Coordinates of C-alpha atoms and ligand atoms in Angstrom, one line a residue:
M1 CA 27.1 -0.5 -3.5
E2 CA 29.7 2.1 -4.0
E3 CA 29.1 2.2 -7.7
E4 CA 25.3 2.0 -7.4
H5 CA 23.6 5.1 -8.6
I6 CA 20.2 6.2 -9.7
G7 CA 19.4 9.1 -12.0
G8 CA 23.1 10.2 -11.8
V9 CA 23.2 10.4 -8.0
F10 CA 25.2 8.0 -6.0
L11 CA 23.8 5.8 -3.3
S12 CA 26.9 6.2 -1.3
D13 CA 26.1 9.9 -0.8
T14 CA 24.8 11.0 2.6
I15 CA 21.2 12.0 2.2
A16 CA 18.6 13.9 4.2
A17 CA 14.9 14.7 4.0
V18 CA 12.0 15.7 6.2
A19 CA 10.4 12.4 7.3
T20 CA 7.2 13.8 8.7
G21 CA 4.2 15.2 6.9
G22 CA 3.8 18.7 5.6
G23 CA 2.0 21.5 7.3
V24 CA 2.4 22.9 10.8
S25 CA 2.8 20.2 13.5
A26 CA 4.3 19.9 17.0
I27 CA 7.2 17.9 15.8
G28 CA 9.0 17.5 12.5
I29 CA 11.7 14.9 11.9
V30 CA 14.6 15.4 9.6
R31 CA 16.4 12.1 8.8
V32 CA 20.0 11.8 7.7
S33 CA 21.6 8.6 6.4
G34 CA 25.0 7.7 5.0
S35 CA 28.6 7.4 5.9
D36 CA 29.0 11.1 6.8
A37 CA 25.8 11.3 8.8
L38 CA 27.5 11.3 12.2
T39 CA 30.3 13.7 11.3
V40 CA 27.8 16.2 9.7
A41 CA 25.5 15.9 12.7
D42 CA 28.5 16.5 15.0
N43 CA 29.1 19.7 13.1
V44 CA 25.6 21.1 13.5
F45 CA 24.2 19.6 16.8
C46 CA 25.4 20.4 20.3
A47 CA 24.0 18.2 23.0
A48 CA 23.2 20.1 26.3
C49 CA 24.8 17.2 28.3
G50 CA 28.1 17.8 26.5
V51 CA 28.4 14.4 24.7
R52 CA 29.6 14.7 21.1
V53 CA 27.3 13.1 18.5
M54 CA 30.1 10.7 17.6
D55 CA 29.9 9.3 21.1
F56 CA 26.1 9.2 21.4
E57 CA 24.5 6.0 22.5
C58 CA 22.3 4.5 19.8
R59 CA 18.6 5.2 19.8
K60 CA 18.8 7.5 22.8
M61 CA 17.4 11.0 22.6
Y62 CA 19.8 13.9 23.2
Y63 CA 18.5 17.4 23.9
G64 CA 20.5 20.2 22.4
E65 CA 21.0 23.0 19.8
F66 CA 20.9 22.7 16.1
R67 CA 23.2 25.4 14.8
D68 CA 24.2 26.8 11.4
C69 CA 28.0 26.9 12.1
Q70 CA 29.7 29.2 9.7
V71 CA 33.0 27.6 10.3
C72 CA 31.8 24.0 10.7
Q73 CA 35.3 22.7 11.2
R74 CA 35.8 21.5 14.7
D75 CA 39.1 20.2 15.7
G76 CA 38.6 16.5 16.1
S77 CA 41.1 16.3 18.9
S78 CA 39.4 18.9 20.9
D79 CA 36.6 18.1 23.3
T80 CA 35.3 21.7 23.2
K81 CA 31.7 21.9 22.3
V82 CA 30.4 24.3 19.7
C83 CA 28.0 25.9 22.1
Q84 CA 30.8 26.7 24.5
E85 CA 32.9 28.1 21.8
N86 CA 30.2 30.8 21.6
R87 CA 31.1 31.8 18.1
P88 CA 29.1 34.9 17.1
S89 CA 28.8 33.6 13.6
D90 CA 26.8 30.5 14.6
T91 CA 23.1 30.8 14.1
L92 CA 20.7 28.9 16.4
I93 CA 18.2 27.2 14.2
D94 CA 16.3 25.1 16.7
I95 CA 16.4 23.6 20.1
C96 CA 15.6 20.0 19.5
L97 CA 16.3 16.3 20.1
C98 CA 18.8 14.2 18.2
T99 CA 19.1 10.4 18.0
I100 CA 21.4 8.2 16.1
S101 CA 21.6 4.6 14.9
R102 CA 24.8 3.1 13.7
A103 CA 25.3 0.9 10.6
P104 CA 24.2 -1.8 10.1
N105 CA 21.5 -1.6 12.8
S106 CA 19.4 1.2 11.4
Y107 CA 16.5 1.5 9.0
T108 CA 18.7 2.0 6.0
G109 CA 21.6 -0.2 7.3
E110 CA 23.8 2.9 7.3
D111 CA 24.7 5.4 10.0
T112 CA 21.5 7.4 10.6
V113 CA 20.7 10.5 12.5
E114 CA 17.3 12.0 13.2
F115 CA 16.6 15.5 14.4
H116 CA 13.3 15.9 16.1
C117 CA 12.6 19.5 15.6
H118 CA 9.7 21.9 16.0
G119 CA 7.3 21.1 13.2
S120 CA 7.5 24.4 11.3
S121 CA 8.2 24.1 7.6
V122 CA 10.6 27.1 7.9
V123 CA 12.6 25.4 10.7
L124 CA 12.7 22.1 8.8
S125 CA 13.9 23.9 5.6
E126 CA 16.5 25.7 7.5
V127 CA 17.7 22.4 9.1
L128 CA 17.9 20.9 5.6
R129 CA 19.7 23.9 4.2
V130 CA 22.4 23.7 6.9
L131 CA 22.8 19.9 6.2
F132 CA 23.1 20.5 2.5
K133 CA 25.8 23.1 3.2
N134 CA 27.6 20.4 5.0
G135 CA 27.8 18.2 2.0
V136 CA 24.6 16.2 2.4
R137 CA 22.2 15.9 -0.5
H138 CA 18.4 15.8 -0.6
A139 CA 17.0 12.2 -0.7
L140 CA 15.1 11.0 -3.7
P141 CA 11.6 9.6 -3.2
G142 CA 11.8 6.3 -1.3
E143 CA 15.6 6.5 -1.2
F144 CA 15.8 5.6 2.5
T145 CA 13.7 2.5 2.0
K146 CA 15.6 1.7 -1.2
R147 CA 18.8 1.8 0.7
A148 CA 17.3 -0.5 3.4
F149 CA 16.4 -2.9 0.6
L150 CA 19.8 -2.8 -1.1
N151 CA 21.5 -3.2 2.2
G152 CA 19.5 -6.3 3.0
R153 CA 17.5 -4.7 5.8
M154 CA 14.2 -5.8 4.2
D155 CA 13.1 -7.5 1.0
L156 CA 11.0 -6.0 -1.7
V157 CA 7.7 -7.3 -0.3
Q158 CA 8.5 -5.6 3.0
A159 CA 9.6 -2.4 1.2
E160 CA 6.3 -2.3 -0.7
A161 CA 4.5 -3.0 2.6
V162 CA 6.1 0.2 4.0
I163 CA 4.4 2.3 1.4
D164 CA 1.1 0.3 1.8
L165 CA 1.2 0.9 5.5
I166 CA 1.8 4.7 5.0
E167 CA -1.0 4.9 2.5
A168 CA -3.4 2.5 4.2
E169 CA -7.0 3.8 4.2
S170 CA -8.6 1.4 6.5
P171 CA -7.5 -0.3 9.8
A172 CA -7.6 -3.7 8.1
A173 CA -5.5 -2.6 5.2
A174 CA -2.9 -1.1 7.7
Q175 CA -3.0 -4.4 9.6
N176 CA -2.4 -6.4 6.4
A177 CA 0.5 -4.2 5.4
A178 CA 2.0 -4.5 8.9
G179 CA 1.8 -8.3 8.6
Q180 CA 3.7 -8.1 5.3
L181 CA 6.3 -5.8 6.8
H182 CA 6.6 -8.3 9.5
G183 CA 7.4 -11.0 6.9
A184 CA 4.0 -12.8 6.4
I185 CA 4.6 -13.1 2.6
S186 CA 8.4 -13.0 2.6
L187 CA 8.5 -16.1 4.8
K188 CA 6.3 -18.1 2.4
M189 CA 8.4 -16.9 -0.5
D190 CA 11.7 -17.7 1.1
S191 CA 10.6 -21.2 2.2
A192 CA 9.4 -22.0 -1.4
Y193 CA 12.6 -20.5 -2.8
N194 CA 14.9 -22.6 -0.6
R195 CA 12.9 -25.8 -1.3
L196 CA 13.1 -25.3 -5.0
V197 CA 16.9 -24.5 -4.9
D198 CA 17.4 -27.8 -3.0
I199 CA 15.6 -29.7 -5.7
M200 CA 17.4 -27.8 -8.5
A201 CA 20.8 -28.6 -6.9
H202 CA 20.1 -32.2 -7.1
F203 CA 19.0 -32.0 -10.8
H204 CA 22.2 -30.1 -11.6
A205 CA 24.1 -32.9 -10.0
V206 CA 22.3 -35.4 -12.2
I207 CA 23.2 -33.5 -15.3
D208 CA 26.8 -32.9 -14.3
Y209 CA 27.4 -36.5 -13.2
P210 CA 25.3 -38.7 -15.5
D211 CA 26.1 -41.7 -13.3
E212 CA 24.1 -40.2 -10.5
D213 CA 20.5 -41.1 -10.7
I214 CA 17.3 -40.0 -8.9
D215 CA 15.8 -42.9 -7.1
E216 CA 12.0 -43.4 -7.1
F217 CA 11.9 -42.5 -3.4
K218 CA 13.5 -39.1 -3.9
L219 CA 11.4 -38.4 -7.0
Q220 CA 8.2 -38.8 -5.0
D221 CA 9.7 -36.6 -2.4
Y222 CA 10.3 -33.8 -5.0
L223 CA 6.9 -34.2 -6.5
K224 CA 5.3 -33.8 -3.1
T225 CA 7.4 -30.7 -2.4
L226 CA 6.4 -29.2 -5.8
K227 CA 2.7 -30.0 -5.2
D228 CA 2.9 -28.4 -1.8
I229 CA 4.4 -25.2 -3.1
D230 CA 1.8 -25.2 -6.0
D231 CA -0.9 -25.5 -3.4
E232 CA 0.5 -22.8 -1.2
F233 CA 0.8 -20.4 -4.2
R234 CA -2.8 -21.2 -5.3
R235 CA -4.1 -20.3 -1.9
L236 CA -2.0 -17.2 -1.8
L237 CA -3.2 -16.1 -5.3
E238 CA -6.8 -16.7 -4.1
T239 CA -6.3 -13.9 -1.6
H240 CA -5.4 -11.4 -4.2
D241 CA -9.0 -10.3 -5.2
R242 CA -9.8 -9.6 -1.5
G243 CA -6.3 -8.1 -1.0
K244 CA -6.9 -5.7 -3.9
V245 CA -10.3 -4.6 -2.5
L246 CA -8.7 -4.2 0.9
R247 CA -6.0 -1.9 -0.5
E248 CA -8.0 0.0 -3.0
G249 CA -11.5 0.0 -1.5
V250 CA -14.8 -1.4 -2.9
P251 CA -15.9 0.4 -6.0
T252 CA -19.5 1.1 -5.1
A253 CA -22.0 2.5 -7.6
I254 CA -25.0 4.3 -6.3
I255 CA -27.7 3.8 -8.9
G256 CA -31.4 4.2 -9.4
R257 CA -33.9 6.2 -11.5
P258 CA -33.8 10.0 -11.3
N259 CA -34.7 11.8 -8.1
T260 CA -34.7 8.8 -5.7
G261 CA -32.0 10.5 -3.6
K262 CA -28.7 9.0 -4.9
S263 CA -26.8 12.2 -4.5
S264 CA -28.5 12.8 -1.1
L265 CA -27.3 9.4 0.0
L266 CA -23.7 10.2 -1.1
N267 CA -23.8 13.4 0.8
A268 CA -25.3 11.8 3.9
L269 CA -22.6 9.0 3.9
L270 CA -19.8 11.6 3.4
G271 CA -21.2 14.0 6.0
Y272 CA -21.0 17.0 3.7
D273 CA -22.7 18.4 0.6
R274 CA -20.4 16.9 -2.1
A275 CA -23.0 16.5 -4.9
I276 CA -25.7 18.9 -6.1
V277 CA -29.2 17.9 -4.9
T278 CA -32.3 19.4 -6.4
E279 CA -35.9 18.3 -7.0
V280 CA -35.2 18.4 -10.7
A281 CA -35.0 14.8 -12.2
G282 CA -31.7 14.4 -14.0
T283 CA -29.6 16.7 -11.7
T284 CA -26.5 14.5 -11.7
R285 CA -25.0 14.1 -15.2
D286 CA -21.4 13.0 -14.5
T287 CA -20.2 10.4 -12.1
I288 CA -18.9 11.7 -8.8
E289 CA -16.4 9.6 -6.9
E290 CA -15.4 9.9 -3.2
K291 CA -13.7 7.5 -0.8
I292 CA -15.2 6.9 2.6
L293 CA -14.9 4.4 5.5
V294 CA -18.2 2.8 6.4
G295 CA -17.4 1.1 9.7
N296 CA -14.1 -0.4 8.8
V297 CA -15.0 -0.9 5.1
L298 CA -13.3 1.4 2.6
L299 CA -15.8 2.3 -0.2
R300 CA -15.1 4.2 -3.4
L301 CA -18.5 5.6 -3.7
I302 CA -19.6 6.6 -7.2
D303 CA -22.8 8.7 -7.4
T304 CA -24.3 8.3 -10.9
A305 CA -26.8 9.9 -13.3
G306 CA -30.3 8.5 -12.8
L307 CA -31.1 5.6 -15.1
R308 CA -33.8 6.4 -17.6
S309 CA -34.2 6.7 -21.3
T310 CA -33.7 10.2 -22.4
N311 CA -33.3 12.3 -25.5
D312 CA -31.0 14.8 -23.7
S313 CA -27.5 14.1 -25.2
I314 CA -25.7 15.1 -22.0
E315 CA -27.9 13.0 -19.8
K316 CA -27.4 10.1 -22.3
L317 CA -23.6 10.3 -21.8
G318 CA -24.3 10.3 -18.1
V319 CA -26.3 7.2 -18.3
E320 CA -23.5 5.5 -20.3
R321 CA -21.1 6.4 -17.5
T322 CA -23.6 4.9 -15.0
L323 CA -23.6 1.7 -16.9
A324 CA -19.8 1.7 -17.0
A325 CA -19.7 2.3 -13.2
I326 CA -22.1 -0.7 -12.7
S327 CA -19.9 -3.0 -14.7
G328 CA -16.8 -2.1 -12.7
A329 CA -18.5 -2.2 -9.3
G330 CA -17.8 -4.4 -6.4
L331 CA -21.0 -3.3 -4.7
V332 CA -24.1 -1.6 -6.2
I333 CA -26.5 0.4 -4.0
L334 CA -29.9 0.6 -5.7
V335 CA -31.7 3.6 -4.4
L336 CA -35.5 3.4 -4.4
D337 CA -38.0 6.1 -3.4
G338 CA -40.1 4.7 -0.6
S339 CA -42.7 7.4 -1.0
E340 CA -43.7 6.2 -4.5
P341 CA -44.7 2.8 -6.0
L342 CA -42.0 0.8 -7.8
K343 CA -41.7 1.9 -11.4
N344 CA -40.4 0.1 -14.6
E345 CA -37.3 2.2 -14.4
D346 CA -36.6 0.7 -10.9
H347 CA -36.8 -2.8 -12.3
D348 CA -34.6 -1.8 -15.3
A349 CA -32.0 -0.4 -12.9
L350 CA -32.0 -3.7 -10.9
R351 CA -31.7 -5.7 -14.2
S352 CA -28.7 -3.6 -15.2
I353 CA -26.7 -5.1 -12.2
P354 CA -24.7 -8.3 -13.1
P355 CA -26.0 -11.2 -11.0
D356 CA -22.7 -11.9 -9.3
V357 CA -22.2 -8.3 -8.0
P358 CA -23.2 -7.8 -4.3
K359 CA -26.1 -5.4 -4.1
I360 CA -28.3 -3.6 -1.6
A361 CA -31.6 -1.9 -2.2
V362 CA -31.9 1.3 -0.2
V363 CA -35.5 2.5 0.3
N364 CA -35.1 6.2 0.8
K365 CA -37.3 9.0 2.0
S366 CA -38.5 7.1 5.1
D367 CA -39.5 10.5 6.6
L368 CA -42.4 10.7 4.0
P369 CA -45.5 8.4 4.2
A370 CA -44.5 4.9 2.9
V371 CA -46.0 3.9 -0.4
L372 CA -43.6 1.1 -1.4
T373 CA -45.0 -2.1 0.2
V374 CA -43.1 -4.9 1.8
N375 CA -44.4 -7.3 -0.8
E376 CA -43.1 -5.2 -3.7
L377 CA -39.7 -5.1 -2.0
A378 CA -39.7 -8.8 -1.4
E379 CA -40.4 -9.4 -5.1
L380 CA -37.1 -7.6 -5.9
G381 CA -35.3 -10.4 -4.1
I382 CA -32.4 -8.4 -2.8
E383 CA -31.4 -7.3 0.7
N384 CA -32.9 -3.9 1.5
C385 CA -32.8 -1.3 4.2
T386 CA -34.9 1.7 4.8
I387 CA -33.3 5.1 5.3
S388 CA -33.9 8.8 5.1
A389 CA -30.9 10.5 3.4
L390 CA -32.5 13.8 4.6
S391 CA -32.7 13.0 8.3
G392 CA -30.0 10.3 8.5
E393 CA -32.4 7.8 9.9
G394 CA -31.5 4.2 9.0
L395 CA -27.9 4.9 7.9
D396 CA -26.6 2.8 10.8
S397 CA -28.4 -0.3 9.4
L398 CA -27.0 0.4 5.9
D399 CA -23.5 0.5 7.5
E400 CA -24.2 -2.8 9.1
E401 CA -25.4 -4.4 5.9
I402 CA -22.2 -3.2 4.1
Q403 CA -19.9 -4.4 6.8
K404 CA -21.6 -7.9 6.7
L405 CA -20.9 -8.0 2.9
F406 CA -17.2 -7.3 3.2
P407 CA -15.8 -9.3 6.2
V408 CA -12.2 -8.9 4.7
F409 CA -12.3 -5.4 6.4
K410 CA -12.8 -6.9 9.8
Q411 CA -9.8 -6.3 11.9
N412 CA -7.7 -9.2 13.1
T413 CA -8.5 -11.3 10.0
A414 CA -5.9 -10.1 7.5
C415 CA -2.2 -10.2 7.6
D416 CA -1.1 -12.1 4.6
L417 CA -3.4 -11.2 1.8
L418 CA -1.7 -10.6 -1.5
T419 CA -2.5 -7.0 -2.2
N420 CA 0.1 -6.1 -4.7
T421 CA -0.5 -6.9 -8.4
R422 CA 3.2 -7.0 -9.3
Q423 CA 3.7 -9.6 -6.7
A424 CA 0.6 -11.6 -7.7
E425 CA 1.7 -11.6 -11.3
A426 CA 5.2 -13.0 -10.4
V427 CA 3.7 -15.6 -8.0
S428 CA 1.4 -16.7 -10.8
R429 CA 4.3 -17.1 -13.2
A430 CA 6.2 -19.1 -10.5
K431 CA 3.1 -21.3 -10.0
N432 CA 2.9 -22.0 -13.8
S433 CA 6.5 -23.0 -13.9
I434 CA 6.1 -25.3 -10.9
C435 CA 3.0 -26.9 -12.7
S436 CA 5.2 -27.5 -15.8
A437 CA 8.0 -29.0 -13.6
I438 CA 5.4 -31.3 -12.0
T439 CA 4.2 -32.4 -15.5
A440 CA 7.8 -32.9 -16.7
L441 CA 8.6 -34.9 -13.6
T442 CA 5.5 -37.1 -13.9
A443 CA 5.7 -37.7 -17.6
T444 CA 9.3 -38.6 -18.4
I445 CA 12.2 -37.6 -16.3
T446 CA 14.1 -35.2 -18.5
P447 CA 16.3 -33.4 -16.0
D448 CA 17.0 -30.5 -18.4
A449 CA 13.3 -29.8 -18.9
V450 CA 12.6 -29.9 -15.2
L451 CA 15.6 -27.7 -14.5
I452 CA 14.4 -25.0 -17.0
D453 CA 11.0 -24.9 -15.2
L454 CA 12.6 -24.8 -11.7
E455 CA 14.9 -22.0 -12.7
A456 CA 12.0 -20.0 -14.1
A457 CA 10.0 -20.6 -10.9
I458 CA 13.0 -19.5 -8.7
A459 CA 13.5 -16.4 -10.8
A460 CA 9.9 -15.4 -10.5
I461 CA 9.9 -15.9 -6.7
G462 CA 13.1 -13.8 -6.7
E463 CA 11.2 -11.0 -8.4
V464 CA 8.7 -11.1 -5.6
T465 CA 11.2 -10.7 -2.9
G466 CA 13.7 -8.7 -4.9
K467 CA 16.5 -11.3 -4.9
T468 CA 16.5 -11.3 -8.7
M469 CA 15.3 -7.9 -9.9
R470 CA 16.2 -5.5 -12.7
E471 CA 17.4 -2.1 -11.4
D472 CA 14.9 -0.2 -13.6
I473 CA 12.0 -2.1 -12.0
V474 CA 13.3 -1.6 -8.5
S475 CA 13.7 2.1 -9.3
R476 CA 10.1 2.3 -10.5
I477 CA 8.9 0.7 -7.3
F478 CA 10.6 3.1 -5.1
E479 CA 9.5 6.1 -7.1
R480 CA 6.0 5.5 -5.7
F481 CA 7.4 6.5 -2.2
C482 CA 7.3 9.9 -0.8
V483 CA 10.5 11.8 -0.1
G484 CA 11.7 11.1 3.4
K485 CA 10.7 7.4 3.4
Ligands
GTP501 N1 -38.2 13.9 2.0 C1 -37.0 13.5 1.5 N2 -36.6 14.0 0.4 C2 -35.4 13.5 -0.1 C3 -34.7 12.5 0.6 N3 -33.6 12.3 -0.1 C4 -33.6 13.1 -1.2 N4 -34.7 13.8 -1.1 C5 -35.1 14.8 -2.1 O1 -35.3 14.2 -3.4 C6 -34.9 15.1 -4.4 C7 -33.9 14.4 -5.3 O2 -32.7 14.2 -4.5 P1 -31.3 13.9 -5.2 O3 -30.4 13.5 -4.1 O4 -30.9 15.0 -6.1 O5 -31.7 12.6 -6.1 P2 -30.9 11.9 -7.2 O6 -31.3 10.5 -7.2 O7 -29.4 12.2 -7.1 O8 -31.4 12.6 -8.5 P3 -30.7 12.7 -10.0 O9 -29.3 13.1 -9.8 O10 -31.6 13.7 -10.7 O11 -30.8 11.3 -10.6 C8 -34.3 16.3 -3.7 O12 -35.3 17.3 -3.7 C9 -34.0 15.9 -2.3 O13 -34.1 16.9 -1.4 C10 -35.2 12.0 1.8 O14 -34.6 11.1 2.5 N5 -36.4 12.5 2.2
MG502 MG1 -28.0 13.0 -8.3

């Protein structure tokens, strides 16, 4: 730990950063972590009750003054408080709250101090400046959580859940991340890891002491354990597609022939005029993407150029992008104009959607006299709902249809979906090695072959939880974090 360093800075340094979001807010929190955290805090914070920071009770809030002490060298033997010394050179920076946690029972596993200040960016920068003057350095992105990981306060799945929780864009995604932070996936990984290590230990013994043998009973036991883990991993991997959608949102292409009201629908769902709407057919050329929560479902809406054959080279490029958006979509909303009969271009648009992609036909312009008949709609053979993007009528029923299609976003359903591609890839490798071990065990018992597979599986699981991870990969993971986390 002492020697551990990233980018030339040592992890044994005491670090500080603003832990709360930017902009003006009622409260802004500056977090300090490291072996000097309490000493430095004692130099700059003076509790109104007279207790020195070093003597604070953990996780109790103390009200007091944060001061830029010019001298900053209090006599350790003296009980005199800075405030009472009344040095004219001390500058009052803020009247705030201070709380401490002592190693190892803190987020990072180190001595930690938090100053709950007034949420002004000037005050917070001043607080940081004073801390830096006292020998603290600025934390790197994710450094607090990285220290928590390196100090064994959480594993890598939980550390990644921290950033997922901060960045969650739907209640269900937040809930799933909280579940992972709580250990939903880590527990599964640790249990598989321990069972594999037990089997591996026995196989090592067999190799080291050739007289030792594996009896048939034990062999069947091992096979069952390996098959159980294989099954658990298969079920976990099956959650990854849903988990990815939960984390990233459903890519949703709004398509249709020109002028049916695709851009109007985008604007109506967003609640503001994002896309240009005109009566000119072919208004939208490029794709326009925006995220939105429909009920609890996170959609990545993509408004597209109207689908029609055209000689206009720009519109042609737009149509190509529409087709690309359809091929990557998890949901396609086909917008039809209810005030006109169905046209060939409507059928062409429907045909452009791959059969396995969920789709909804939105019959727009319900404020105008209806021309499109129920029979014509039935012939299309897809779920439909009638709306007016202009007046907003019917948007509720569209919301309901979308929520029905993506139950993964329902709250209280998700807490252990595999959302992270890095983790999924490692679990998949572990599963492959376990499958090979099962084959090796069932075919001929060659302990060396089984061992190689078991070791590979254990290493892959170790990558998921961070037990066996290369420093550069760990660094890359924590670079995704914001400063202060
Ligand atoms: N009456 C009525 N007019 C609508 C409605 N929705 C859209 N329009 C009108 O239909 C025309 C086309 O709307 P857009 O939203 O630009 O249609 P689009 O499908 O994006 O068109 P392109 O981008 O050209 O493919 C505009 O004049 C809109 O005002 C609606 O619900 N009712
Ligand atoms: Mg448009």
